[in-house]
Amino acid sequence: MANSEFTTYSIITILFFFFTVPSTAKLSNLVQEIKQQSQEQDKEPFVGVNLGTDVSDLLSPTDLVSFLQVQKISHIRLYDANPDILKALAKTKIRVIISVPNNQLLAIGSSNTTAASWVGRNVVAYYPETLITGIAVGDEVLTTVPSSAPLLLPAIQSLYSALVASNLHTQIKVSTPHAASIILDTFPPSQSYFNQSLTSVMVPLLQFLSRTGSPLMMNLYPYYVFMENKGVVPLDNSLFKPLTPSKEMVDPNTLLHYTNVLDAMIDAAYVSMKNLNVTDVVVLVTESGWPSKGDSKEPYATKDNADTYNSNLIKHVLDRSGTPLHPEITSSLYIYELFNEDLRSPPISEASWGLFYSNSTPVYLLHVSGSGTFLANDTTNQTFCIAMDGVDSKTLQTALDWACGPGRANCSEIQPGETCYQPNNVKNHASYAFDSYYQKEGKTFGSCDFKGVAMITTTDPSHGSCVFPGSKMVSNKTRTVSNSTESSAAAERLKFNTFHSSQISATTLVLYMLLFIPFVTTR
C-alpha cells in the first residue's frame, strides 16, 4: 500500500520551505515533492483490483471508497471514468486507472479536440486530488473489435498530447489492455511472437510505449490456458501450487524452469516484444483471476480453486520474485475482479469472478497473511473439515456415527428442527460433524481424515442460517473486517475526513520539530 511516513529529512525539508521560500512557491514545491515520493512508491510491485459495475446493488461511491480503504486496497482500475467514483476517491491514497470504453474510440481517435475535451473532463477536473495514474484506451480492441484497430494508436496519441498540454504526461501513462491471444505459441516462452497480422499496429504502439515510459497492458488468465489445454497444462501449475522439479515446465531453448503458468505468459510477452526490437517496456497485468462458480462445462470454476489462485497470486506478486526470464522485474497486477457482476450474461462463470458479493461480503476468504497489508479479509489458518465428494453414503454414515459418538463432536445442530439439519443428507451432516471434531481437536494433524473420507478446505461451508463450527470461531472477526460497510466504513471516513480537514500551521510544525528531532537524533 502506498502509505508514506515522514522521515527526518522530509520534516526538515518542509520546515525549510515554510521559512525560506516565498508563500506562492510553498505549495508548488510541496506538491512536487509529494509527486516525486508517489512516483518512487509506484515503482514497487502492487496488487490492485478491477471494478466492474454490472452489479444489481452496487455500493454508493462514498461507501465503495470506504470499503476499499477498510480492505486496504490501494490501486483500482475502472472500465470508464465514472465521475461520482472519481469524486469519492479525492484526497485518498487510492490510485486509479480510468478507461476509454471501446465505443468512444472512434470519436477520440478521429479528433484531437475530442481527446483534449475528454482529458479535461475526466482527468484535469480531478487530478491531483484524485490520484489518476493511467488511462486504459479501449479493452482488448485488437481481438474484440478489430475494425477499430486503425483508430487505436491515433486515440492513444491524441490523449497523450492532451496530457502533455496539461503537463500531466509524466504522472499519467496511456496504454491499452490486450487479450493474451495476440501472442501465439506462448509455451515455450522463448518461441512466442505477436500475431503477425497485428504487426502494423503493434510495432508503432510498442515504439510509443517505449518512448513515453508506458507499460504493455495484458489481460492474462491461466484459467483459460488450463481449460483449453486440459491434459497438457496441469491444474497445479495454473494455481501456483508448490511443484516438485519433475512437474515444472522447462523451456527447452533457455532451460528456464517455470513453476506457474502466469510467469510463462508474462515472459512470452517480453519475448514477443524483443522480437520486434523493443526491450524497455514493462508488462502490467491489467486482468487476472479465477471464477468461483461455473456450469457443468466448467467444473474447475470453484471457490477452492479461486481462493487458491488469487491467494497464491497475491503472494507471488508481493514476494517480488519476478519471472524466470526477468527475475529483476515483478509485474504489478489487477485482480479480476472486486465484486461478482450478477448482471453479466451467461455462462455462470461470467458473473462469478469477484472477491466479494455486491453487498460486500466475501465470496471466499483469502489467505494472504505475510504478504503485506493488501486486503483485510485475510484468513490464514482458517480452515474447515468437510466430507469429500464421491464417497458412498454407507462409508460416510460410519464416519459420521464415530464423530458424533466416540469422537464427541457437537452434533446438536444437525438434529431434526435445528439450523443445520437441512439439507437432510448424510454428506451435509457428516461435513458438520467432521468440522466440529476438527475444530475441537485444534485442527491438529490427522484430525481431518476419518479413514480418508474427509478433506480440509479454506472455503467456509456455512450456508443460510447454518454456521459451521470453524466459522463460529471467527465470526466476530469476519463481521468486523469483511462484512461491514457501515461501522468500519464510517470509522474510516471519519479518520480520513479529520485528517484532510485539519490544517498544519508553520507554528505547529515548529513545535513538532522541537519535540521530534531530539528524539530522532538520539536514537
Tab-separated table of C-alpha atoms in Angstrom, residues 3 48 73 84 87 98 113 115 128 130 217 234 273 278 322 354 372 379 413 424 442 469 484:
chain	number	residue	atom	x	y	z
A	3	ASN	CA	1.464	4.673	2.739
A	48	GLY	CA	-4.903	-3.881	-7.385
A	73	ILE	CA	-6.943	-1.752	-1.486
A	84	ASP	CA	-19.062	10.023	-8.928
A	87	LYS	CA	-15.037	12.459	-6.841
A	98	ILE	CA	-9.509	5.180	-15.793
A	113	THR	CA	-10.234	18.323	-29.875
A	115	ALA	CA	-9.405	13.858	-26.966
A	128	PRO	CA	-4.180	15.603	-8.306
A	130	THR	CA	-7.812	12.042	-7.172
A	217	MET	CA	-1.096	-3.850	-20.593
A	234	PRO	CA	-1.574	-29.387	-15.058
A	273	MET	CA	8.342	-7.538	-27.720
A	278	VAL	CA	11.554	-3.466	-28.018
A	322	GLY	CA	9.933	-11.627	-10.948
A	354	GLY	CA	-15.464	-11.400	-7.799
A	372	GLY	CA	1.832	-7.026	3.199
A	379	THR	CA	-7.954	-15.813	6.890
A	413	GLU	CA	-27.092	-28.583	15.203
A	424	ASN	CA	-31.111	-33.707	5.256
A	442	GLY	CA	-7.455	-27.759	17.492
A	469	PRO	CA	-18.091	-24.611	13.983
A	484	SER	CA	-19.149	-4.268	7.432
